[in-house]
Tab-separated table of N, CA and C in Angstrom:
chain	number	residue	atom	x	y	z
A	1	MET	N	90.391	160.514	154.068
A	1	MET	CA	89.597	160.069	154.649
A	1	MET	C	89.214	158.537	153.495
A	2	TYR	N	89.835	157.143	154.135
A	2	TYR	CA	89.728	156.130	153.205
A	2	TYR	C	88.115	155.508	153.152
A	3	GLY	N	86.895	156.167	152.581
A	3	GLY	CA	86.451	155.534	152.625
A	3	GLY	C	84.734	156.231	152.854
A	4	ASP	N	84.341	157.000	151.984
A	4	ASP	CA	82.541	157.792	152.398
A	4	ASP	C	82.052	157.423	152.825
A	5	GLU	N	81.024	157.368	153.081
A	5	GLU	CA	80.141	156.701	154.096
A	5	GLU	C	79.044	156.660	152.634
A	6	ALA	N	78.898	156.576	151.059
A	6	ALA	CA	78.227	155.715	150.605
A	6	ALA	C	78.773	154.374	150.207
A	7	THR	N	80.276	154.335	150.442
A	7	THR	CA	81.480	153.306	149.838
A	7	THR	C	80.604	152.490	151.781
A	8	ILE	N	81.109	152.943	152.500
A	8	ILE	CA	80.881	152.378	153.595
A	8	ILE	C	79.041	151.386	153.728
A	9	ARG	N	78.587	152.036	153.587
A	9	ARG	CA	77.264	151.754	153.234
A	9	ARG	C	76.971	150.683	152.156
A	10	ARG	N	77.412	150.345	151.405
A	10	ARG	CA	77.654	149.888	149.830
A	10	ARG	C	78.553	148.216	150.542
A	11	ILE	N	79.109	148.546	151.228
A	11	ILE	CA	79.953	147.753	152.198
A	11	ILE	C	78.987	146.601	152.798
A	12	LEU	N	77.970	147.387	153.499
A	12	LEU	CA	77.596	147.282	154.506
A	12	LEU	C	76.663	146.735	154.392
A	13	THR	N	75.901	146.557	152.908
A	13	THR	CA	74.739	146.503	152.647
A	13	THR	C	74.287	145.542	151.692
A	14	GLU	N	75.202	146.018	150.775
A	14	GLU	CA	75.426	145.446	148.977
A	14	GLU	C	76.316	144.646	148.879
A	15	PRO	N	77.768	144.348	148.654
A	15	PRO	CA	77.918	143.447	147.732
A	15	PRO	C	77.549	142.050	148.520
A	16	GLY	N	76.828	141.498	149.595
A	16	GLY	CA	76.851	139.952	149.844
A	16	GLY	C	77.349	139.969	151.598
A	17	ASP	N	76.907	139.466	151.779
A	17	ASP	CA	77.035	138.193	153.302
A	17	ASP	C	78.636	137.379	153.598
A	18	THR	N	78.936	136.797	153.273
A	18	THR	CA	80.481	136.503	153.317
A	18	THR	C	81.045	137.299	153.506
A	19	TRP	N	81.684	137.304	154.737
A	19	TRP	CA	83.232	138.281	155.018
A	19	TRP	C	84.415	137.411	155.406
A	20	ALA	N	85.145	137.292	154.776
A	20	ALA	CA	86.576	136.654	155.408
A	20	ALA	C	87.431	137.799	156.471
A	21	VAL	N	87.450	136.823	157.556
A	21	VAL	CA	88.255	138.092	158.684
A	21	VAL	C	89.855	137.481	158.636
A	22	VAL	N	90.455	137.879	157.834
A	22	VAL	CA	91.672	137.921	157.619
A	22	VAL	C	92.571	138.339	159.358
A	23	GLY	N	93.007	137.465	160.351
A	23	GLY	CA	93.384	137.495	161.391
A	23	GLY	C	92.428	136.973	162.291
A	24	LEU	N	91.476	136.859	162.279
A	24	LEU	CA	90.504	136.471	163.543
A	24	LEU	C	91.080	134.470	163.662
A	25	SER	N	91.061	134.425	165.328
A	25	SER	CA	91.708	133.051	166.052
A	25	SER	C	90.456	133.076	167.001
A	26	SER	N	90.564	132.196	167.747
A	26	SER	CA	89.637	131.874	168.399
A	26	SER	C	90.395	132.211	170.173
A	27	ASN	N	90.971	132.975	170.012
A	27	ASN	CA	91.486	134.276	170.985
A	27	ASN	C	90.299	135.070	171.138
A	28	ARG	N	89.907	135.133	171.875
A	28	ARG	CA	88.729	135.836	172.310
A	28	ARG	C	88.595	137.598	172.774
A	29	ARG	N	90.123	137.443	173.233
A	29	ARG	CA	91.171	138.602	173.887
A	29	ARG	C	91.081	139.468	172.173
A	30	ARG	N	90.893	138.721	171.333
A	30	ARG	CA	91.312	140.094	169.755
A	30	ARG	C	90.435	140.287	169.691
A	31	ALA	N	90.964	142.111	168.834
A	31	ALA	CA	89.645	142.631	168.895
A	31	ALA	C	88.672	142.165	167.495
A	32	ALA	N	89.519	141.503	166.850
A	32	ALA	CA	89.130	140.429	165.391
A	32	ALA	C	87.829	139.822	166.136
A	33	TYR	N	88.041	139.068	167.082
A	33	TYR	CA	87.111	138.097	167.219
A	33	TYR	C	85.637	138.827	167.892
A	34	GLY	N	85.948	139.992	168.868
A	34	GLY	CA	84.656	140.820	169.036
A	34	GLY	C	84.110	141.138	167.712
A	35	VAL	N	84.196	141.710	166.558
A	35	VAL	CA	84.067	142.478	165.567
A	35	VAL	C	83.232	141.401	165.072
A	36	ALA	N	83.866	140.111	164.829
A	36	ALA	CA	83.517	139.093	164.363
A	36	ALA	C	81.895	138.824	164.641
A	37	GLU	N	81.835	138.810	165.894
A	37	GLU	CA	80.569	138.890	166.806
A	37	GLU	C	79.817	139.629	166.411
A	38	VAL	N	79.996	140.863	166.005
A	38	VAL	CA	79.053	141.527	165.357
A	38	VAL	C	78.364	141.613	164.352
A	39	LEU	N	79.266	141.275	163.852
A	39	LEU	CA	79.074	140.777	161.842
A	39	LEU	C	78.278	140.033	161.667
A	40	ARG	N	77.960	138.856	162.582
A	40	ARG	CA	77.772	137.561	162.572
A	40	ARG	C	75.838	138.263	163.109
A	41	ARG	N	75.994	139.365	163.888
A	41	ARG	CA	74.698	139.870	165.011
A	41	ARG	C	73.685	140.294	163.801
A	42	PHE	N	74.166	140.492	162.638
A	42	PHE	CA	74.260	141.705	161.621
A	42	PHE	C	73.884	140.931	160.888
A	43	GLY	N	73.971	139.267	160.502
A	43	GLY	CA	73.933	138.974	159.340
A	43	GLY	C	74.312	138.131	158.533
A	44	LYS	N	75.539	138.899	158.775
A	44	LYS	CA	76.959	138.214	157.635
A	44	LYS	C	77.392	137.041	158.533
A	45	ARG	N	78.301	135.889	157.370
A	45	ARG	CA	78.310	134.798	157.433
A	45	ARG	C	80.314	135.284	157.424
A	46	VAL	N	80.796	134.524	158.300
A	46	VAL	CA	82.043	135.390	159.041
A	46	VAL	C	82.974	133.893	159.023
A	47	VAL	N	84.375	133.970	157.828
A	47	VAL	CA	84.897	133.011	157.729
A	47	VAL	C	85.959	133.463	157.962
A	48	PRO	N	86.770	132.628	159.560
A	48	PRO	CA	88.096	133.045	160.002
A	48	PRO	C	89.101	132.927	158.961
A	49	VAL	N	90.122	133.765	158.617
A	49	VAL	CA	91.337	133.464	158.066
A	49	VAL	C	92.892	133.892	158.739
A	50	HIS	N	93.452	132.464	159.266
A	50	HIS	CA	94.442	132.927	160.529
A	50	HIS	C	95.446	131.774	159.795
A	51	PRO	N	96.748	131.501	159.810
A	51	PRO	CA	97.547	130.676	159.691
A	51	PRO	C	96.847	129.117	160.366
A	52	LYS	N	96.641	129.282	161.732
A	52	LYS	CA	96.089	128.517	162.253
A	52	LYS	C	95.138	127.914	161.717
A	53	ALA	N	94.432	128.146	160.967
A	53	ALA	CA	92.930	127.525	160.600
A	53	ALA	C	91.760	127.471	161.149
A	54	GLU	N	91.275	127.872	162.573
A	54	GLU	CA	90.708	127.180	163.543
A	54	GLU	C	89.174	127.802	163.154
A	55	THR	N	88.751	126.705	163.895
A	55	THR	CA	87.057	127.068	163.655
A	55	THR	C	86.556	127.872	164.722
A	56	VAL	N	86.210	128.784	164.288
A	56	VAL	CA	85.594	129.851	164.990
A	56	VAL	C	84.219	130.560	164.737
A	57	HIS	N	83.722	130.345	165.698
A	57	HIS	CA	81.916	131.222	166.115
A	57	HIS	C	81.371	129.839	164.702
A	58	GLY	N	81.896	129.093	164.899
A	58	GLY	CA	81.241	128.099	164.664
A	58	GLY	C	81.436	127.146	162.343
A	59	GLU	N	81.884	128.437	162.235
A	59	GLU	CA	82.425	128.476	160.986
A	59	GLU	C	84.147	127.904	160.531
A	60	ARG	N	84.422	127.519	159.805
A	60	ARG	CA	85.845	126.303	159.822
A	60	ARG	C	86.462	127.692	159.618
A	61	GLY	N	87.492	127.548	159.517
A	61	GLY	CA	88.494	128.153	159.147
A	61	GLY	C	89.960	128.147	158.094
A	62	TYR	N	90.248	128.765	157.478
A	62	TYR	CA	91.439	128.533	156.402
A	62	TYR	C	92.630	129.539	156.691
A	63	ALA	N	93.344	128.747	155.807
A	63	ALA	CA	94.839	129.127	156.228
A	63	ALA	C	95.300	130.282	155.416
A	64	SER	N	94.512	130.053	154.303
A	64	SER	CA	94.625	131.626	153.417
A	64	SER	C	93.467	132.042	152.705
A	65	LEU	N	93.004	133.391	152.179
A	65	LEU	CA	92.780	133.443	151.222
A	65	LEU	C	92.280	132.487	149.997
A	66	ALA	N	93.222	132.410	150.010
A	66	ALA	CA	93.185	131.137	148.541
A	66	ALA	C	92.878	129.556	148.458
A	67	ASP	N	92.181	129.386	149.472
A	67	ASP	CA	92.250	127.924	149.979
A	67	ASP	C	90.599	127.876	150.647
A	68	ILE	N	90.187	129.364	150.419
A	68	ILE	CA	88.357	129.609	150.590
A	68	ILE	C	88.362	128.654	149.501
A	69	PRO	N	87.309	128.049	149.204
A	69	PRO	CA	85.989	126.795	148.508
A	69	PRO	C	85.735	127.642	147.632
A	70	PHE	N	84.956	129.076	148.381
A	70	PHE	CA	83.917	129.305	147.672
A	70	PHE	C	83.862	130.447	147.646
A	71	GLU	N	83.236	131.771	146.841
A	71	GLU	CA	83.521	133.226	147.015
A	71	GLU	C	82.914	134.005	148.024
A	72	VAL	N	83.782	135.347	148.178
A	72	VAL	CA	83.734	135.487	149.513
A	72	VAL	C	83.264	137.049	148.862
A	73	ASP	N	82.921	137.641	149.813
A	73	ASP	CA	81.874	139.336	149.276
A	73	ASP	C	82.642	140.492	150.246
A	74	VAL	N	83.514	140.333	151.151
A	74	VAL	CA	84.027	141.118	151.948
A	74	VAL	C	85.083	140.657	152.922
A	75	VAL	N	86.556	141.121	152.834
A	75	VAL	CA	88.321	140.597	153.306
A	75	VAL	C	88.023	141.814	154.246
A	76	ASP	N	87.955	141.752	155.161
A	76	ASP	CA	88.095	142.447	156.325
A	76	ASP	C	89.516	141.784	157.111
A	77	VAL	N	90.460	143.192	157.444
A	77	VAL	CA	91.836	142.820	157.343
A	77	VAL	C	92.139	143.327	159.003
A	78	PHE	N	92.710	142.350	159.459
A	78	PHE	CA	93.128	142.276	161.332
A	78	PHE	C	94.308	141.817	161.083
A	79	VAL	N	95.519	142.496	159.831
A	79	VAL	CA	96.817	142.383	160.298
A	79	VAL	C	97.580	143.326	160.363
A	80	ASN	N	98.971	143.931	160.255
A	80	ASN	CA	100.068	144.840	160.729
A	80	ASN	C	100.234	145.567	159.232
A	81	SER	N	100.168	146.914	159.129
A	81	SER	CA	99.624	147.378	158.214
A	81	SER	C	100.840	146.796	156.958
A	82	ASP	N	102.008	146.369	157.814
A	82	ASP	CA	103.019	146.416	156.586
A	82	ASP	C	102.454	144.905	156.107
A	83	LEU	N	101.767	143.997	156.353
A	83	LEU	CA	101.375	142.896	156.057
A	83	LEU	C	99.926	143.250	154.722
A	84	ALA	N	99.108	144.141	155.095
A	84	ALA	CA	98.094	144.122	154.883
A	84	ALA	C	97.834	144.712	152.993
A	85	GLY	N	98.539	144.958	152.605
A	85	GLY	CA	98.760	145.308	151.105
A	85	GLY	C	98.550	144.079	150.329
A	86	GLN	N	99.401	142.464	151.252
A	86	GLN	CA	100.001	141.779	149.998
A	86	GLN	C	98.351	140.513	150.437
A	87	VAL	N	97.902	141.302	151.108
A	87	VAL	CA	96.157	140.312	151.630
A	87	VAL	C	95.290	140.847	150.627
A	88	ALA	N	94.987	142.204	150.580
A	88	ALA	CA	94.096	143.305	149.617
A	88	ALA	C	94.969	142.870	148.369
A	89	ASP	N	96.159	142.340	148.022
A	89	ASP	CA	95.730	141.912	146.889
A	89	ASP	C	95.884	140.412	146.588
A	90	GLU	N	95.706	140.100	147.568
A	90	GLU	CA	94.930	138.358	147.333
A	90	GLU	C	93.844	138.446	147.214
A	91	ALA	N	92.868	139.158	148.221
A	91	ALA	CA	91.754	139.963	147.681
A	91	ALA	C	91.254	140.354	146.509
A	92	VAL	N	92.082	141.421	146.076
A	92	VAL	CA	91.890	140.837	144.375
A	92	VAL	C	91.345	139.622	143.396
A	93	ALA	N	93.192	138.536	143.782
A	93	ALA	CA	93.023	137.995	142.891
A	93	ALA	C	92.008	136.766	143.356
A	94	LYS	N	91.070	136.994	144.583
A	94	LYS	CA	90.414	135.624	144.480
A	94	LYS	C	88.790	136.071	144.245
A	95	GLY	N	88.864	137.557	144.120
A	95	GLY	CA	87.072	137.767	143.266
A	95	GLY	C	87.169	138.958	144.630
A	96	ALA	N	87.293	138.732	145.522
A	96	ALA	CA	86.512	139.771	146.382
A	96	ALA	C	85.638	140.975	145.799
A	97	ARG	N	84.793	141.062	146.411
A	97	ARG	CA	84.268	143.208	146.060
A	97	ARG	C	84.550	144.054	147.138
A	98	ALA	N	85.365	143.778	147.920
A	98	ALA	CA	85.174	144.928	149.351
A	98	ALA	C	86.774	144.587	149.739
A	99	VAL	N	87.535	144.694	149.726
A	99	VAL	CA	87.794	144.949	150.801
A	99	VAL	C	88.250	146.327	151.810
A	100	TRP	N	88.521	146.138	153.576
A	100	TRP	CA	88.045	146.509	154.601
A	100	TRP	C	89.538	146.671	155.624
A	101	PHE	N	89.948	147.702	155.886
A	101	PHE	CA	91.249	147.816	156.444
A	101	PHE	C	91.166	148.297	158.042
A	102	GLN	N	90.566	147.525	158.945
A	102	GLN	CA	90.476	147.743	160.321
A	102	GLN	C	91.329	148.721	161.097
A	103	LEU	N	90.302	149.515	161.771
A	103	LEU	CA	91.220	150.597	162.372
A	103	LEU	C	92.585	150.627	163.112
A	104	GLY	N	93.505	151.698	162.399
A	104	GLY	CA	94.907	151.398	162.118
A	104	GLY	C	95.658	151.039	161.526
A	105	VAL	N	95.102	150.156	160.460
A	105	VAL	CA	95.280	149.452	159.761
A	105	VAL	C	95.670	150.701	158.508
A	106	ILE	N	96.709	150.915	157.450
A	106	ILE	CA	96.829	151.472	156.633
A	106	ILE	C	98.091	151.666	155.863
A	107	ASP	N	97.432	151.515	154.426
A	107	ASP	CA	98.458	151.027	153.072
A	107	ASP	C	98.282	151.567	152.187
A	108	GLU	N	98.299	153.299	152.152
A	108	GLU	CA	97.665	153.362	150.672
A	108	GLU	C	98.166	153.081	149.434
A	109	ALA	N	99.209	152.534	149.225
A	109	ALA	CA	99.183	152.209	147.755
A	109	ALA	C	98.551	150.758	147.550
A	110	ALA	N	97.805	149.905	149.004
A	110	ALA	CA	97.314	149.255	148.563
A	110	ALA	C	96.274	150.009	148.338
A	111	TYR	N	95.623	150.376	149.158
A	111	TYR	CA	94.460	151.251	149.044
A	111	TYR	C	93.797	151.492	147.351
A	112	GLU	N	95.268	152.190	147.278
A	112	GLU	CA	95.419	152.736	145.153
A	112	GLU	C	94.431	151.281	144.299
A	113	ARG	N	95.859	150.783	144.977
A	113	ARG	CA	95.863	149.543	144.157
A	113	ARG	C	94.599	148.699	143.706
A	114	THR	N	94.076	148.690	145.203
A	114	THR	CA	92.461	148.134	145.331
A	114	THR	C	91.439	148.414	144.269
A	115	ARG	N	91.694	149.535	144.361
A	115	ARG	CA	90.426	150.517	143.688
A	115	ARG	C	90.665	150.380	142.114
A	116	ALA	N	91.587	150.685	141.971
A	116	ALA	CA	91.884	151.003	140.650
A	116	ALA	C	91.523	149.272	139.824
A	117	ALA	N	91.910	147.969	140.630
A	117	ALA	CA	91.448	146.739	139.946
A	117	ALA	C	89.550	146.993	140.382
A	118	GLY	N	88.660	147.722	140.868
A	118	GLY	CA	87.056	148.117	140.722
A	118	GLY	C	86.892	147.290	142.292
A	119	LEU	N	87.272	147.093	143.289
A	119	LEU	CA	87.292	147.406	144.412
A	119	LEU	C	86.675	148.177	145.311
A	120	ASP	N	85.333	147.839	146.021
A	120	ASP	CA	85.796	148.890	147.252
A	120	ASP	C	86.269	148.501	148.335
A	121	MET	N	86.260	149.834	148.971
A	121	MET	CA	87.716	149.497	149.666
A	121	MET	C	87.265	150.818	151.084
A	122	VAL	N	87.847	150.510	152.159
A	122	VAL	CA	87.249	151.435	153.174
A	122	VAL	C	89.183	151.078	154.309
A	123	MET	N	89.693	151.961	154.708
A	123	MET	CA	90.519	151.652	155.283
A	123	MET	C	90.299	152.502	156.857
A	124	ASP	N	91.273	151.998	158.088
A	124	ASP	CA	91.013	152.428	159.060
A	124	ASP	C	89.710	153.415	159.538
A	125	ARG	N	88.799	152.380	159.390
A	125	ARG	CA	87.782	152.078	160.071
A	125	ARG	C	87.144	151.195	160.559
A	126	CYS	N	85.674	150.545	161.500
A	126	CYS	CA	85.847	149.540	162.253
A	126	CYS	C	84.100	148.953	161.651
A	127	PRO	N	84.265	148.244	161.085
A	127	PRO	CA	83.038	147.441	160.815
A	127	PRO	C	81.582	147.810	162.163
A	128	ALA	N	82.169	146.680	162.857
A	128	ALA	CA	81.650	146.682	164.133
A	128	ALA	C	80.543	148.571	164.599
A	129	ILE	N	82.079	149.279	164.355
A	129	ILE	CA	81.266	150.680	164.679
A	129	ILE	C	80.254	151.681	163.787
A	130	GLU	N	80.948	150.544	162.456
A	130	GLU	CA	79.568	151.524	161.114
A	130	GLU	C	78.916	150.808	161.137
A	131	ILE	N	78.393	149.665	161.674
A	131	ILE	CA	77.260	149.009	161.523
A	131	ILE	C	75.713	149.116	162.256
A	132	PRO	N	76.025	149.781	163.557
A	132	PRO	CA	75.327	150.265	164.367
A	132	PRO	C	74.761	151.578	164.439
A	133	ALA	N	75.792	152.429	163.061
A	133	ALA	CA	75.645	153.372	162.788
A	133	ALA	C	74.142	153.901	161.933
A	134	LEU	N	74.663	152.568	160.928
A	134	LEU	CA	73.816	152.783	159.689
A	134	LEU	C	71.972	152.241	160.216
A	135	GLY	N	71.963	152.030	161.285
A	135	GLY	CA	70.961	151.166	161.731
A	135	GLY	C	70.202	150.317	161.013
A	136	ARG	N	68.762	150.075	161.319
A	136	ARG	CA	68.680	148.566	161.236
A	136	ARG	C	68.677	148.233	159.377
A	137	ARG	N	69.069	149.434	158.346
A	137	ARG	CA	68.747	149.492	157.256
A	137	ARG	C	70.480	147.808	156.862
A	138	ALA	N	70.987	148.103	157.791
A	138	ALA	CA	72.213	147.203	156.920
A	138	ALA	C	72.271	145.781	157.650
A	139	GLY	N	70.852	145.051	158.419
A	139	GLY	CA	71.006	144.075	159.061
A	139	GLY	C	69.903	143.669	157.940
């Protein structure tokens, strides 16, 4: 298991409310779009990170994590596993407090590097599933 219940709870309730969602675009059919809606409903600020740098859910998008001109608490990763490690490294460089790899996104080496850098990390889970499971304590 890549992220125990205590880590999941900590990421969802403690680190802060600014989530950079890597892979989020205005395409409503993509999973990232729906997950971003859930995060927003639970009080998170969702910042889109996508090469197109589109505005999504009323929030300006950025082409990369490095382009975001403010602090990010959590980096939520919706890219293929072979690209996810680079995003995790960028999250560490950005100063994020946590990294979350979505369902099906697995990179064990990136998990170890990110944890070694002192960040909380969850892998192969979905916050849109985990938040409601926490009940009202997460909102």
